[in-house]
Tab-separated table of C-alpha atoms and ligand atoms in Angstrom:
chain	number	residue	atom	x	y	z
A	85	MET	CA	-7.973	0.005	-2.953
A	86	GLY	CA	-9.685	2.649	-0.215
A	87	VAL	CA	-7.086	3.446	2.914
A	88	VAL	CA	-8.471	3.306	6.522
A	89	ASN	CA	-4.996	4.507	8.940
A	90	VAL	CA	-5.617	3.495	12.386
A	91	THR	CA	-2.777	5.755	13.743
A	92	PRO	CA	-2.317	8.858	15.534
A	93	ASP	CA	0.690	9.857	12.935
A	94	SER	CA	0.332	8.624	9.156
A	95	PHE	CA	1.735	11.154	6.439
A	96	SER	CA	-1.724	12.663	5.230
A	97	GLY	CA	-3.497	13.315	8.464
A	98	ASP	CA	-6.090	11.017	7.920
A	99	GLY	CA	-5.445	8.425	10.788
A	100	VAL	CA	-7.953	8.303	13.163
A	101	LEU	CA	-7.997	6.314	16.595
A	102	TRP	CA	-11.899	5.781	17.140
A	103	ARG	CA	-12.925	3.021	16.118
A	104	ASP	CA	-16.239	4.535	15.123
A	105	ALA	CA	-14.873	7.087	13.065
A	106	ALA	CA	-12.655	4.412	11.276
A	107	VAL	CA	-15.317	2.249	10.466
A	108	THR	CA	-17.458	4.984	9.072
A	109	GLU	CA	-14.831	5.653	7.160
A	110	ALA	CA	-14.238	2.538	5.647
A	111	TYR	CA	-18.199	2.169	5.028
A	112	GLY	CA	-18.272	5.718	2.859
A	113	MET	CA	-15.289	4.117	1.010
A	114	LEU	CA	-17.160	1.037	-0.024
A	115	ASP	CA	-20.049	3.183	-0.741
A	116	ALA	CA	-18.082	5.026	-2.887
A	117	GLY	CA	-17.114	1.945	-5.372
A	118	ALA	CA	-13.896	0.905	-3.357
A	119	ALA	CA	-13.411	-2.713	-4.441
A	120	ILE	CA	-11.422	-3.268	-0.961
A	121	VAL	CA	-10.536	-1.309	2.416
A	122	ASP	CA	-6.958	-1.474	3.663
A	123	VAL	CA	-7.049	-0.771	6.990
A	124	GLY	CA	-3.487	0.130	9.056
A	125	GLY	CA	-2.428	0.296	12.385
A	126	GLU	CA	1.276	1.318	11.877
A	127	SER	CA	2.596	4.547	9.911
A	128	THR	CA	5.023	3.934	7.242
A	129	ARG	CA	5.514	7.284	6.870
A	130	PRO	CA	9.298	8.644	6.170
A	131	GLY	CA	10.719	8.980	9.615
A	132	SER	CA	8.146	6.910	11.652
A	133	GLU	CA	8.734	4.666	14.763
A	134	ALA	CA	7.829	0.596	14.541
A	135	VAL	CA	4.786	0.255	16.542
A	136	PRO	CA	4.866	-3.177	18.741
A	137	LEU	CA	1.963	-6.034	17.973
A	138	GLU	CA	-0.031	-5.447	20.959
A	139	GLU	CA	-0.401	-1.912	19.997
A	140	GLU	CA	-0.845	-2.444	16.495
A	141	LEU	CA	-3.834	-5.337	17.234
A	142	ARG	CA	-5.234	-2.891	19.543
A	143	ARG	CA	-5.850	-0.357	16.966
A	144	VAL	CA	-6.894	-2.391	13.753
A	145	VAL	CA	-8.904	-5.283	15.729
A	146	PRO	CA	-11.779	-3.572	16.882
A	147	VAL	CA	-11.991	-1.872	13.457
A	148	LEU	CA	-11.995	-5.390	11.697
A	149	GLU	CA	-14.408	-7.177	13.671
A	150	HIS	CA	-16.704	-4.630	13.023
A	151	LEU	CA	-16.252	-4.412	9.376
A	152	GLN	CA	-16.362	-8.630	9.149
A	153	GLY	CA	-17.917	-9.715	5.903
A	154	GLU	CA	-16.866	-6.460	3.944
A	155	PRO	CA	-13.747	-6.906	1.466
A	156	LEU	CA	-10.925	-5.756	3.288
A	157	SER	CA	-7.354	-5.754	3.253
A	158	ILE	CA	-4.812	-5.631	6.233
A	159	ASP	CA	-1.561	-3.581	6.071
A	160	THR	CA	1.037	-4.721	8.345
A	161	SER	CA	4.070	-6.714	8.668
A	162	LYS	CA	3.742	-8.813	11.459
A	163	ALA	CA	2.381	-12.007	11.313
A	164	GLY	CA	0.686	-12.033	14.483
A	165	VAL	CA	-1.543	-9.220	13.127
A	166	ALA	CA	-2.262	-10.592	9.736
A	167	ARG	CA	-3.157	-14.270	11.400
A	168	ARG	CA	-5.976	-12.245	13.502
A	169	ALA	CA	-7.174	-10.368	10.762
A	170	ILE	CA	-7.135	-13.396	8.477
A	171	GLU	CA	-9.126	-15.012	11.352
A	172	LEU	CA	-11.866	-11.864	10.918
A	173	GLY	CA	-12.236	-13.063	7.593
A	174	VAL	CA	-9.575	-10.057	5.609
A	175	GLU	CA	-8.532	-11.361	2.294
A	176	LEU	CA	-5.510	-9.706	1.508
A	177	VAL	CA	-2.249	-8.924	3.756
A	178	ASN	CA	-0.451	-5.768	2.464
A	179	ASP	CA	3.087	-6.040	3.431
A	180	VAL	CA	5.322	-2.986	2.719
A	181	THR	CA	8.095	-5.399	3.417
A	182	ALA	CA	7.493	-7.767	0.711
A	183	LEU	CA	7.656	-10.627	3.528
A	184	HIS	CA	11.267	-9.457	4.956
A	185	GLY	CA	9.593	-8.071	8.084
A	186	ASP	CA	8.706	-10.855	9.514
A	187	PRO	CA	10.004	-14.405	8.803
A	188	GLU	CA	7.057	-16.024	9.960
A	189	LEU	CA	4.485	-14.016	7.850
A	190	VAL	CA	5.104	-16.020	4.511
A	191	GLY	CA	3.900	-18.771	6.070
A	192	ALA	CA	0.965	-17.267	7.828
A	193	VAL	CA	-0.219	-16.332	4.444
A	194	ALA	CA	0.668	-19.286	2.715
A	195	GLU	CA	-1.556	-21.779	4.967
A	196	ALA	CA	-4.513	-19.092	4.964
A	197	GLY	CA	-4.265	-19.169	1.289
A	198	VAL	CA	-4.960	-15.396	1.362
A	199	TYR	CA	-3.737	-12.709	-1.423
A	200	VAL	CA	-0.622	-11.083	-0.731
A	201	CYS	CA	0.534	-7.517	-1.482
A	202	LEU	CA	4.799	-7.530	-2.361
A	203	MET	CA	6.076	-3.804	-2.030
A	204	HIS	CA	9.441	-2.370	-2.766
A	205	MET	CA	10.968	-0.145	-0.034
A	206	GLN	CA	14.747	0.721	-0.217
A	207	GLY	CA	15.902	0.816	3.546
A	208	GLU	CA	13.600	0.965	6.474
A	209	PRO	CA	10.800	3.748	7.062
A	210	ARG	CA	13.096	5.699	9.725
A	211	THR	CA	15.395	6.606	7.295
A	212	MET	CA	14.515	5.653	3.651
A	213	GLN	CA	14.325	9.088	2.592
A	214	ALA	CA	17.906	10.133	3.428
A	215	ASP	CA	19.348	10.023	0.138
A	216	PRO	CA	17.594	6.901	-1.904
A	217	ARG	CA	20.118	6.243	-4.635
A	218	TYR	CA	19.831	3.623	-7.768
A	219	ASP	CA	21.649	3.009	-11.019
A	220	ASP	CA	18.386	2.251	-12.909
A	221	VAL	CA	15.446	2.156	-10.530
A	222	VAL	CA	12.638	0.525	-12.654
A	223	SER	CA	15.292	-2.173	-13.243
A	224	GLU	CA	16.425	-2.623	-9.772
A	225	VAL	CA	12.639	-2.340	-8.546
A	226	LYS	CA	11.488	-5.205	-11.141
A	227	ALA	CA	14.408	-7.676	-10.128
A	228	PHE	CA	13.205	-7.157	-6.519
A	229	LEU	CA	9.925	-7.717	-7.190
A	230	GLU	CA	10.363	-10.946	-9.639
A	231	GLU	CA	12.863	-12.165	-6.263
A	232	ARG	CA	10.371	-11.603	-3.753
A	233	LEU	CA	7.479	-13.285	-5.661
A	234	ALA	CA	9.752	-16.061	-6.308
A	235	PHE	CA	10.289	-16.322	-2.691
A	236	ALA	CA	6.606	-16.369	-1.847
A	237	VAL	CA	5.866	-19.257	-4.476
A	238	SER	CA	8.569	-21.315	-2.732
A	239	GLN	CA	7.354	-20.604	0.366
A	240	GLY	CA	4.176	-22.237	-0.471
A	241	VAL	CA	2.151	-19.104	-1.582
A	242	CYS	CA	-0.006	-19.552	-4.891
A	243	GLU	CA	1.480	-17.167	-7.634
A	244	GLU	CA	-2.407	-16.402	-8.756
A	245	LEU	CA	-2.606	-14.897	-5.644
A	246	VAL	CA	-0.035	-12.183	-5.368
A	247	CYS	CA	0.204	-8.511	-6.437
A	248	LEU	CA	3.409	-6.211	-6.740
A	249	ASP	CA	4.020	-2.924	-5.767
A	250	PRO	CA	6.823	-0.751	-6.556
A	251	GLY	CA	6.437	1.163	-3.471
A	252	ILE	CA	6.067	4.985	-4.117
A	253	GLY	CA	7.688	7.563	-1.886
A	254	PHE	CA	9.399	4.187	0.019
A	255	GLY	CA	13.478	5.208	-0.487
A	256	LYS	CA	12.631	7.288	-3.588
A	257	THR	CA	12.756	10.322	-5.074
A	258	PRO	CA	10.101	12.206	-7.133
A	259	GLU	CA	12.152	11.747	-10.032
A	260	HIS	CA	12.403	7.713	-9.449
A	261	ASN	CA	8.600	7.858	-8.522
A	262	LEU	CA	7.503	9.253	-12.013
A	263	GLU	CA	10.241	7.066	-13.771
A	264	LEU	CA	8.030	4.330	-12.095
A	265	VAL	CA	4.858	4.929	-13.431
A	266	ARG	CA	6.328	6.571	-16.707
A	267	ARG	CA	7.995	2.822	-17.350
A	268	LEU	CA	5.146	0.909	-15.447
A	269	GLY	CA	5.082	-1.464	-18.360
A	270	GLU	CA	7.906	-2.834	-17.405
A	271	LEU	CA	6.948	-3.924	-14.243
A	272	VAL	CA	3.357	-5.213	-15.473
A	273	ALA	CA	5.168	-7.915	-18.025
A	274	ILE	CA	6.270	-9.493	-14.574
A	275	GLY	CA	2.914	-10.941	-14.682
A	276	ARG	CA	0.850	-10.362	-12.032
A	277	PRO	CA	-1.148	-7.465	-11.167
A	278	ILE	CA	0.136	-3.987	-9.920
A	279	LEU	CA	-0.644	-1.825	-7.254
A	280	ILE	CA	-0.127	1.782	-7.371
A	281	GLY	CA	-0.406	3.809	-4.350
A	282	PHE	CA	0.567	7.679	-5.467
A	283	SER	CA	-2.628	9.178	-3.455
A	284	ARG	CA	-1.423	12.197	-1.723
A	285	LYS	CA	2.371	11.648	-1.469
A	286	SER	CA	4.283	14.392	-1.604
A	287	THR	CA	6.045	14.096	-4.874
A	288	LEU	CA	2.959	15.134	-6.006
A	289	GLY	CA	3.043	18.390	-3.901
A	290	LYS	CA	6.537	19.078	-5.151
A	291	LEU	CA	5.116	18.621	-8.771
A	292	LEU	CA	2.705	21.207	-8.241
A	293	GLY	CA	5.506	23.566	-7.132
A	294	ASP	CA	5.932	23.472	-3.548
A	295	PRO	CA	9.422	21.998	-2.517
A	296	ASP	CA	8.801	21.574	0.743
A	297	ALA	CA	5.152	19.671	0.165
A	298	ARG	CA	4.558	16.832	2.545
A	299	VAL	CA	1.512	15.942	0.981
A	300	GLY	CA	-0.075	16.329	-2.291
A	301	THR	CA	-3.764	17.329	-3.549
A	302	THR	CA	-6.631	15.188	-4.178
A	303	ALA	CA	-6.813	16.280	-7.776
A	304	ALA	CA	-2.899	15.475	-8.378
A	305	SER	CA	-3.285	11.765	-6.798
A	306	VAL	CA	-6.410	11.532	-9.130
A	307	GLY	CA	-4.232	12.605	-12.094
A	308	MET	CA	-1.839	10.239	-11.020
A	309	ALA	CA	-3.766	7.413	-10.475
A	310	VAL	CA	-5.481	7.739	-14.239
A	311	ALA	CA	-1.957	7.680	-15.476
A	312	ALA	CA	-0.886	4.423	-13.364
A	313	TYR	CA	-3.956	3.033	-14.940
A	314	GLU	CA	-3.601	4.060	-18.463
A	315	ARG	CA	-0.299	2.048	-18.138
A	316	GLY	CA	-1.379	-1.072	-17.027
A	317	ALA	CA	-1.947	-0.479	-12.838
A	318	THR	CA	-4.547	-2.592	-11.785
A	319	ILE	CA	-5.271	-1.397	-7.940
A	320	LEU	CA	-5.284	1.915	-7.020
A	321	ARG	CA	-4.669	2.697	-3.254
A	322	ALA	CA	-6.314	5.833	-2.646
A	323	HIS	CA	-7.829	7.816	0.279
A	324	ASP	CA	-10.396	10.141	-2.144
A	325	VAL	CA	-11.837	6.824	-2.974
A	326	ARG	CA	-15.433	8.920	-4.516
A	327	GLU	CA	-12.918	10.980	-6.907
A	328	HIS	CA	-10.639	7.844	-7.832
A	329	VAL	CA	-13.503	5.627	-8.717
A	330	GLU	CA	-15.384	8.823	-10.833
A	331	ALA	CA	-12.374	9.452	-12.693
A	332	LEU	CA	-10.981	6.157	-13.506
A	333	ARG	CA	-14.652	4.747	-14.310
A	334	ALA	CA	-14.300	7.646	-17.048
A	335	ALA	CA	-10.775	6.162	-18.362
A	336	ALA	CA	-11.501	3.146	-18.308
A	337	ALA	CA	-14.397	3.495	-20.731
A	338	VAL	CA	-12.203	5.099	-23.310
A	339	LEU	CA	-9.825	2.142	-23.040
A	340	ALA	CA	-12.400	-0.472	-23.009
B	93	HH2	N1	1.427	3.671	1.641
B	93	HH2	C1	1.735	3.637	2.184
B	93	HH2	C2	1.184	2.480	3.337
B	93	HH2	N2	0.841	1.310	2.878
B	93	HH2	N3	0.988	-0.200	1.030
B	93	HH2	C3	1.013	-0.549	-0.223
B	93	HH2	N4	1.038	-1.506	-1.147
B	93	HH2	N5	1.532	0.712	-1.386
B	93	HH2	C4	1.633	1.801	-0.977
B	93	HH2	O1	1.945	2.850	-1.741
B	93	HH2	C5	1.628	2.376	0.542
B	93	HH2	C6	1.231	1.041	1.454
B	93	HH2	C7	1.594	5.348	2.860
B	93	HH2	O2	0.409	5.413	3.077
B	93	HH2	P1	-0.660	5.697	3.931
B	93	HH2	O3	-1.166	4.647	4.039
B	93	HH2	O4	-1.823	6.668	3.759
B	93	HH2	O5	0.309	6.725	5.486
B	93	HH2	P2	0.838	5.806	6.271
B	93	HH2	O6	1.535	4.700	6.105
B	93	HH2	O7	1.593	7.026	7.092
B	93	HH2	O8	-0.220	5.466	7.242
């Protein structure tokens, strides 16, 4: 899954607000082997503020219009954005609030019969990295994802259309993030495809020795994607698509 951020403030600095730049980036990712491109108009980096509906639509709709017919997902928590994106052919709604953010989103997803990704987050982006705590991060994330999956199904979402994501960096310390990948098998056991988004996240920079890192390198991102893939992740969300595709193809050839 390639990442296209139509934002002024994404954590990795890759956000673009010019439609043509976003479209060119998306085509480049598809050309490099991305199975799907995730378009987002609201940064969820630590400390970020929410974006109003009209502004989020203004950012993403021109990009989606231009990319109609390509395999796309929309990174949003808002039913209004999801509905418009679905009208434009988007096939997956990627909701970092796991249907907690907007009470109307679950109905929009169920009615349209599109795929949905439910992600775990402790707290909210503005404050989530203040002091994240768990007794056992993997068990707690697993229980949360099971509950959100059951909720989605109870509201008419087809279980086969749901994928789950432990939410790397969303209310988690570097050790929490590593433990989630280390014990990914426990999340895979839920029985739904698992999405991992470790690309460029600050834990990777910290692992390489910079305690103040805000981003991670491409090579560290690729290493972590391969580690997650080998533990059962199905979808790897990445900014540097060509490098991820090449590494994952090589890793897949060994597993096959
Ligand atoms: N991470 C980000 C955004 N959306 N969605 C899922 N399912 N999983 C993730 O790990 C995830 C996500 C943050 O990365 P990015 O989109 O590059 O940054 P920003 O939110 O600052 O635009």
